[in-house]
Short mmCIF file of C-alpha atoms in Angstrom, two decimals:
data_model
loop_
_atom_site.label_atom_id
_atom_site.label_comp_id
_atom_site.label_asym_id
_atom_site.label_seq_id
_atom_site.Cartn_x
_atom_site.Cartn_y
_atom_site.Cartn_z
CA MET B 1 17.75 -20.30 -3.05
CA ASN B 2 19.14 -19.50 -6.37
CA GLN B 3 21.33 -16.82 -7.34
CA ILE B 4 19.61 -13.81 -8.92
CA GLY B 5 19.92 -12.21 -12.42
CA GLN B 6 20.64 -8.36 -12.85
CA SER B 7 19.49 -5.08 -12.16
CA SER B 8 18.55 -1.67 -13.93
CA SER B 9 20.59 1.07 -14.51
CA GLU B 10 19.30 2.50 -11.42
CA SER B 11 18.21 0.55 -8.27
CA ILE B 12 14.61 1.00 -8.07
CA VAL B 13 12.97 1.74 -4.92
CA THR B 14 10.06 3.78 -4.09
CA GLU B 15 8.31 4.22 -0.82
CA SER B 16 4.71 5.43 0.28
CA VAL B 17 4.43 8.75 2.10
CA ALA B 18 4.96 8.26 5.76
CA ALA B 19 4.45 4.15 4.98
CA ASN B 20 3.49 2.12 7.86
CA SER B 21 3.71 5.19 9.90
CA ARG B 22 1.49 5.74 13.10
CA GLN B 23 -2.11 5.64 11.80
CA ALA B 24 -3.72 7.94 14.52
CA SER B 25 -3.78 11.68 14.45
CA LYS B 26 -6.08 14.23 15.65
CA SER B 27 -7.07 17.52 13.90
CA ALA B 28 -6.11 20.85 15.08
CA ASP B 29 -9.22 21.78 16.69
CA GLY B 30 -9.68 18.24 18.39
CA SER B 31 -13.19 17.37 16.54
CA LEU B 32 -11.96 14.34 14.63
CA TYR B 33 -9.86 11.22 15.07
CA ARG B 34 -8.35 9.29 12.39
CA TYR B 35 -7.23 5.64 12.33
CA VAL B 36 -6.48 3.28 9.31
CA GLY B 37 -7.40 6.20 6.94
CA ARG B 38 -10.74 6.66 8.55
CA GLU B 39 -11.94 9.79 10.56
CA PHE B 40 -14.01 9.23 13.62
CA THR B 41 -16.09 12.18 15.15
CA GLU B 42 -16.55 12.58 18.99
CA VAL B 43 -20.16 11.18 18.47
CA GLU B 44 -18.77 8.15 16.61
CA MET B 45 -16.00 7.82 19.63
CA GLU B 46 -18.69 7.60 21.89
CA ILE B 47 -20.13 4.60 19.85
CA VAL B 48 -17.05 2.99 20.04
CA ARG B 49 -16.87 3.38 23.73
CA THR B 50 -20.53 2.07 24.32
CA LEU B 51 -20.03 -0.83 22.39
CA CYS B 52 -16.60 -1.70 24.31
CA LEU B 53 -18.65 -1.61 27.50
CA ASP B 54 -21.86 -3.61 26.05
CA PRO B 55 -21.98 -7.00 27.60
CA ALA B 56 -23.53 -8.21 24.34
CA TYR B 57 -20.23 -7.73 22.56
CA PRO B 58 -17.72 -9.94 24.84
CA THR B 59 -14.71 -10.04 22.30
CA ARG B 60 -12.87 -7.87 20.16
CA ALA B 61 -14.26 -9.53 17.07
CA SER B 62 -17.82 -9.07 17.94
CA ILE B 63 -17.10 -5.36 18.81
CA SER B 64 -15.36 -4.55 15.46
CA ARG B 65 -18.53 -6.26 13.67
CA ALA B 66 -21.30 -4.27 15.67
CA LEU B 67 -19.10 -1.04 15.09
CA CYS B 68 -19.00 -1.57 11.36
CA ARG B 69 -22.73 -1.99 11.13
CA SER B 70 -23.15 0.78 13.40
CA LEU B 71 -21.16 3.21 11.22
CA GLY B 72 -21.92 1.53 7.68
CA TRP B 73 -18.03 0.74 7.62
CA THR B 74 -18.14 -1.72 4.53
CA LYS B 75 -15.97 -2.73 1.64
CA PRO B 76 -16.54 -1.77 -1.83
CA ASP B 77 -18.38 -5.31 -2.05
CA GLY B 78 -20.65 -4.63 0.70
CA GLY B 79 -18.88 -6.66 3.35
CA LEU B 80 -18.01 -5.40 6.72
CA LYS B 81 -14.60 -3.68 7.14
CA ASP B 82 -14.17 -5.78 10.44
CA MET B 83 -10.43 -6.29 10.35
CA SER B 84 -9.83 -2.60 9.42
CA ALA B 85 -12.08 -2.13 12.57
CA ARG B 86 -10.10 -4.33 14.57
CA VAL B 87 -6.66 -2.67 14.03
CA ALA B 88 -8.30 0.62 14.74
CA LEU B 89 -9.85 -0.43 17.96
CA ALA B 90 -6.43 -1.89 18.88
CA LYS B 91 -5.07 1.55 17.98
CA MET B 92 -7.29 3.43 20.14
CA ALA B 93 -6.87 1.00 22.98
CA ALA B 94 -3.12 1.82 22.89
CA ASP B 95 -3.68 5.56 22.77
CA GLY B 96 -5.81 5.32 25.89
CA LEU B 97 -9.14 6.10 24.23
CA ILE B 98 -10.96 2.81 25.00
CA THR B 99 -10.56 -0.24 26.82
CA LEU B 100 -10.91 -3.28 25.20
CA PRO B 101 -11.40 -7.19 26.43
CA ALA B 102 -8.56 -9.28 26.71
CA PRO B 103 -7.55 -11.03 23.38
CA THR B 104 -9.00 -14.73 22.92
CA GLY B 105 -7.40 -17.58 21.80
CA PRO B 106 -3.77 -18.25 21.02
CA GLN B 107 -1.94 -15.04 19.72
CA PRO B 108 0.33 -15.16 16.78
CA VAL B 109 4.08 -15.73 17.59
CA PRO B 110 6.28 -13.07 15.61
CA ARG B 111 8.05 -14.71 12.49
CA ARG B 112 11.37 -14.00 11.27
CA HIS B 113 11.22 -12.62 7.73
CA LEU B 114 14.86 -11.66 7.05
CA GLU B 115 16.48 -14.79 7.15
CA ALA B 116 19.39 -14.98 4.80
CA THR B 117 18.17 -18.01 2.43
CA ILE B 118 18.99 -16.12 -0.83
CA GLU B 119 22.59 -15.72 -2.25
CA GLU B 120 23.76 -12.83 -3.52
CA GLY B 121 24.33 -13.64 -7.19
CA PRO B 122 27.39 -12.68 -9.36
CA VAL B 123 26.68 -9.29 -11.37
CA LEU B 124 24.68 -10.36 -14.48
CA ALA B 125 24.82 -7.45 -17.11
CA CYS B 126 23.05 -7.74 -20.56
CA SER B 127 20.34 -6.52 -22.58
CA LEU B 128 16.47 -7.23 -21.70
CA GLY B 129 16.42 -9.29 -24.87
CA GLU B 130 19.11 -11.64 -23.82
CA LEU B 131 17.32 -12.57 -20.61
CA ASP B 132 15.17 -15.71 -21.00
CA SER B 133 11.47 -16.01 -20.01
CA VAL B 134 11.12 -12.78 -17.51
CA SER B 135 7.99 -13.02 -15.85
CA LEU B 136 5.89 -11.58 -12.90
CA VAL B 137 4.58 -14.06 -10.22
CA LYS B 138 1.81 -13.01 -8.18
CA VAL B 139 2.82 -13.89 -4.61
CA ASP B 140 -0.01 -16.50 -3.42
CA THR B 141 2.04 -19.08 -1.64
CA ARG B 142 3.75 -19.14 1.78
CA SER B 143 7.15 -19.75 -0.04
CA ASP B 144 6.98 -17.10 -2.54
CA SER B 145 5.66 -14.77 0.50
CA ALA B 146 8.88 -15.63 2.36
CA THR B 147 11.00 -15.11 -0.40
CA TRP B 148 9.21 -11.35 -1.50
CA ASN B 149 9.84 -10.44 2.42
CA GLU B 150 13.58 -11.43 2.49
CA LEU B 151 14.37 -9.66 -0.52
CA ILE B 152 12.58 -6.43 0.43
CA GLY B 153 13.88 -6.92 3.89
CA ARG B 154 17.31 -7.17 3.08
CA PHE B 155 18.00 -5.39 -0.33
CA HIS B 156 15.51 -2.50 -0.13
CA TYR B 157 16.59 0.52 1.66
CA LEU B 158 13.30 0.85 3.54
CA GLY B 159 13.19 -2.54 4.61
CA TYR B 160 10.28 -4.95 5.29
CA THR B 161 7.19 -3.85 7.39
CA ARG B 162 4.04 -5.93 7.38
CA ALA B 163 1.23 -4.32 5.66
CA SER B 164 -2.42 -4.67 6.15
CA GLY B 165 -5.40 -4.03 4.12
CA ALA B 166 -5.64 -4.74 0.30
CA GLN B 167 -2.48 -5.78 -1.34
CA LEU B 168 -0.90 -7.70 -4.04
CA ARG B 169 2.70 -8.37 -4.17
CA TYR B 170 4.90 -9.81 -7.44
CA LEU B 171 8.45 -11.27 -7.64
CA ALA B 172 10.10 -10.93 -11.26
CA ILE B 173 11.63 -14.17 -12.06
CA SER B 174 13.78 -15.25 -14.72
CA ASN B 175 14.89 -19.20 -15.34
CA GLY B 176 13.54 -19.81 -11.80
CA ARG B 177 15.91 -16.79 -10.31
CA PRO B 178 14.25 -13.83 -8.87
CA LEU B 179 15.21 -10.51 -10.31
CA GLY B 180 13.27 -8.21 -7.62
CA ALA B 181 9.91 -7.70 -6.10
CA ILE B 182 7.09 -5.02 -6.15
CA GLY B 183 4.24 -4.20 -3.98
CA PHE B 184 0.94 -2.85 -3.93
CA GLY B 185 -1.45 -1.73 -1.42
CA ALA B 186 -3.52 1.32 -0.16
CA ALA B 187 -3.24 4.76 -1.52
CA ALA B 188 -2.13 7.75 0.37
CA TRP B 189 -4.92 9.17 2.28
CA ALA B 190 -4.69 12.95 1.23
CA LEU B 191 -1.85 14.34 -1.28
CA GLN B 192 -2.60 17.90 -2.54
CA ASP B 193 -1.07 17.42 -6.00
CA ARG B 194 -2.68 13.99 -6.48
CA ASP B 195 -5.89 15.10 -5.53
CA THR B 196 -5.67 18.12 -7.84
CA PHE B 197 -4.62 16.19 -10.79
CA ILE B 198 -7.76 14.18 -10.42
CA GLY B 199 -10.04 16.80 -9.44
CA TRP B 200 -11.01 15.40 -5.96
CA ASP B 201 -12.57 17.56 -3.28
CA ALA B 202 -12.42 15.65 0.37
CA LYS B 203 -16.01 13.97 0.21
CA THR B 204 -15.47 12.48 -3.12
CA ARG B 205 -11.95 11.29 -2.17
CA ARG B 206 -13.06 9.49 0.93
CA GLN B 207 -15.84 7.82 -1.30
CA ARG B 208 -13.35 6.67 -4.16
CA LEU B 209 -10.17 6.33 -2.62
CA HIS B 210 -10.32 2.40 -2.77
CA LEU B 211 -10.15 3.03 -6.63
CA VAL B 212 -6.36 4.22 -6.35
CA VAL B 213 -4.00 1.69 -5.45
CA GLY B 214 -0.29 2.61 -4.26
CA ASN B 215 2.93 0.92 -5.09
CA PRO B 216 5.06 1.37 -1.80
CA ARG B 217 7.63 -0.88 -2.76
CA TYR B 218 9.72 -1.72 -5.99
CA LEU B 219 13.03 -3.30 -6.00
CA ILE B 220 15.34 -4.61 -8.74
CA LEU B 221 18.07 -6.46 -7.11
CA PRO B 222 21.40 -4.47 -6.62
CA TRP B 223 23.35 -7.16 -8.63
CA VAL B 224 20.72 -7.34 -11.54
CA ARG B 225 21.99 -4.65 -14.37
CA VAL B 226 19.43 -4.82 -17.26
CA PRO B 227 18.58 -1.54 -18.94
CA HIS B 228 14.86 -1.37 -19.45
CA LEU B 229 14.11 -3.98 -17.34
CA ALA B 230 12.42 -2.01 -14.66
CA SER B 231 10.36 -0.04 -17.05
CA HIS B 232 9.35 -3.55 -18.94
CA LEU B 233 8.16 -5.10 -15.56
CA LEU B 234 6.13 -1.71 -14.59
CA GLY B 235 4.22 -2.06 -18.02
CA ALA B 236 3.54 -5.95 -17.44
CA VAL B 237 2.47 -5.52 -13.62
CA ALA B 238 -0.06 -2.47 -15.08
CA ARG B 239 -1.80 -5.08 -17.40
CA ALA B 240 -1.67 -7.77 -14.82
CA LEU B 241 -3.08 -6.18 -11.66
CA PRO B 242 -6.60 -4.90 -12.53
CA GLY B 243 -7.64 -8.37 -13.14
CA HIS B 244 -5.74 -9.79 -10.11
CA TRP B 245 -7.45 -7.38 -8.11
CA VAL B 246 -10.89 -8.24 -9.32
CA GLU B 247 -10.15 -11.72 -8.65
CA ARG B 248 -9.03 -10.89 -4.98
CA TYR B 249 -11.13 -7.84 -4.02
CA GLY B 250 -14.01 -7.95 -6.44
CA TYR B 251 -13.44 -4.49 -8.04
CA ALA B 252 -11.18 -2.89 -10.62
CA PRO B 253 -8.85 -0.22 -9.50
CA VAL B 254 -8.33 2.79 -11.97
CA LEU B 255 -5.30 4.54 -10.93
CA LEU B 256 -1.84 3.52 -9.84
CA GLU B 257 0.09 5.96 -7.75
CA THR B 258 3.98 5.87 -6.26
CA PHE B 259 6.39 8.13 -4.83
CA VAL B 260 10.00 8.24 -5.53
CA ASP B 261 12.35 9.98 -3.22
CA VAL B 262 13.99 12.80 -4.97
CA GLY B 263 17.25 12.78 -2.98
CA ARG B 264 17.68 9.23 -4.11
CA TYR B 265 16.34 8.56 -7.62
CA ALA B 266 15.26 10.24 -10.76
CA GLY B 267 12.29 7.99 -11.51
CA THR B 268 13.62 7.19 -15.05
CA CYS B 269 11.66 3.86 -15.13
CA TYR B 270 8.41 5.23 -14.17
CA LYS B 271 8.70 7.96 -17.02
CA ALA B 272 9.78 5.26 -19.43
CA ALA B 273 6.95 3.10 -18.52
CA ASN B 274 4.47 6.26 -19.09
CA TRP B 275 3.64 7.06 -15.52
CA VAL B 276 2.66 10.82 -15.09
CA ARG B 277 4.54 13.20 -12.61
CA VAL B 278 1.79 14.71 -11.09
CA GLY B 279 3.64 16.83 -8.46
CA GLN B 280 5.37 16.61 -5.15
CA THR B 281 4.91 15.50 -1.43
CA LYS B 282 5.27 18.27 1.16
CA GLY B 283 8.03 16.49 3.35
CA ARG B 284 5.42 15.50 5.70
CA GLY B 285 3.70 12.26 6.73
CA LYS B 286 0.17 11.57 5.11
CA LEU B 287 -1.24 11.64 8.71
CA ASP B 288 0.75 14.33 9.79
CA ARG B 289 -1.50 17.70 10.34
CA ASN B 290 0.71 19.50 13.10
CA LYS B 291 3.93 19.50 10.80
CA ALA B 292 5.69 17.33 13.37
CA TYR B 293 7.42 14.77 11.19
CA ALA B 294 9.80 16.00 8.69
CA LEU B 295 10.25 13.58 5.62
CA GLY B 296 12.10 13.61 2.46
CA VAL B 297 10.17 15.23 -0.55
CA LYS B 298 9.24 12.86 -3.13
CA ASP B 299 7.82 13.03 -6.52
CA ILE B 300 4.23 11.82 -7.17
CA TYR B 301 3.44 9.71 -10.06
CA CYS B 302 0.38 8.22 -11.43
CA TYR B 303 -0.64 5.93 -13.97
CA PRO B 304 -4.11 5.35 -15.24
CA LEU B 305 -5.42 2.04 -15.82
CA SER B 306 -8.64 3.33 -17.55
CA ARG B 307 -9.06 5.98 -20.00
CA ASN B 308 -11.92 7.51 -18.29
CA PHE B 309 -10.26 6.96 -14.65
CA ARG B 310 -11.06 10.65 -13.92
CA THR B 311 -14.89 9.87 -14.56
CA LYS B 312 -14.81 6.97 -12.22
CA LEU B 313 -12.75 8.71 -9.61
CA LEU B 314 -15.04 11.69 -9.66
CA GLY B 315 -18.14 9.28 -9.48
CA GLU B 316 -19.63 10.56 -12.78
CA GLY B 317 -21.98 8.77 -14.98
CA ASN B 318 -21.90 5.03 -14.04
CA PRO B 319 -20.20 4.87 -10.65
CA ALA B 320 -17.25 2.66 -10.49
CA SER B 321 -17.67 -0.65 -8.58
#
């Protein structure tokens, strides 16, 4: 592929708290299990076990759909959250809590995402105004997806990991050459400082967490050195993402969140793009209830996509979709 353009004054990379870490945990009193961001009581786990033993549901897909119907586990548009249920069931089986029927049909062959097809470009240092036609391209094609995966896999310090659930990815392009990549997906399950900033209690957070979208990956390629490019792209994506999210998922998010590793970066581009620092993480994984996983401390930044974002996140007045 083509070479690339320029980078910002700081190589921009962010990470979600415990991104793609193990999704299962059990509460300290042993009363709840958590998978894919949902808590399951012992009563619900017994429903899961019963469905797995019921001959009326001979496949993993049929069990996941039945589970969603039994628990009222639905998307904001009312559809069953069967793919999330499928992932949760597989993790439960891996933890030895249930036994699932054997998979049916051909299993996907793992794909290599990090094949080096993109040439590292010469250093390109100029002003933002000197770049031609800087644009964000929403990743919709296999070719763009492969490019995004490779850029993140090769040049982002956290690397590429396959994400699940609602997500959008973008490439930053100038004259047909990628400058960087940015990705959005599920928000962190629970963050004390973020939840305080919003005014959430645990119940309201569970009901309205889908209205917050996380930014787990942001990369300006290391040889791209264009002052203000990173904050410019953050502004552009904040304008574009709500409409794209509605097109793909049927509802509009009202808040973005991201995490900046304070040991590596100062969050300069987020500050310049008017994101608000709302606090810090505790240096633990988002599902770590027993303080077993020590992680670096991250600054938490949020960006409201709606003037009345708190009203919508608190469910006051007319509820958000």
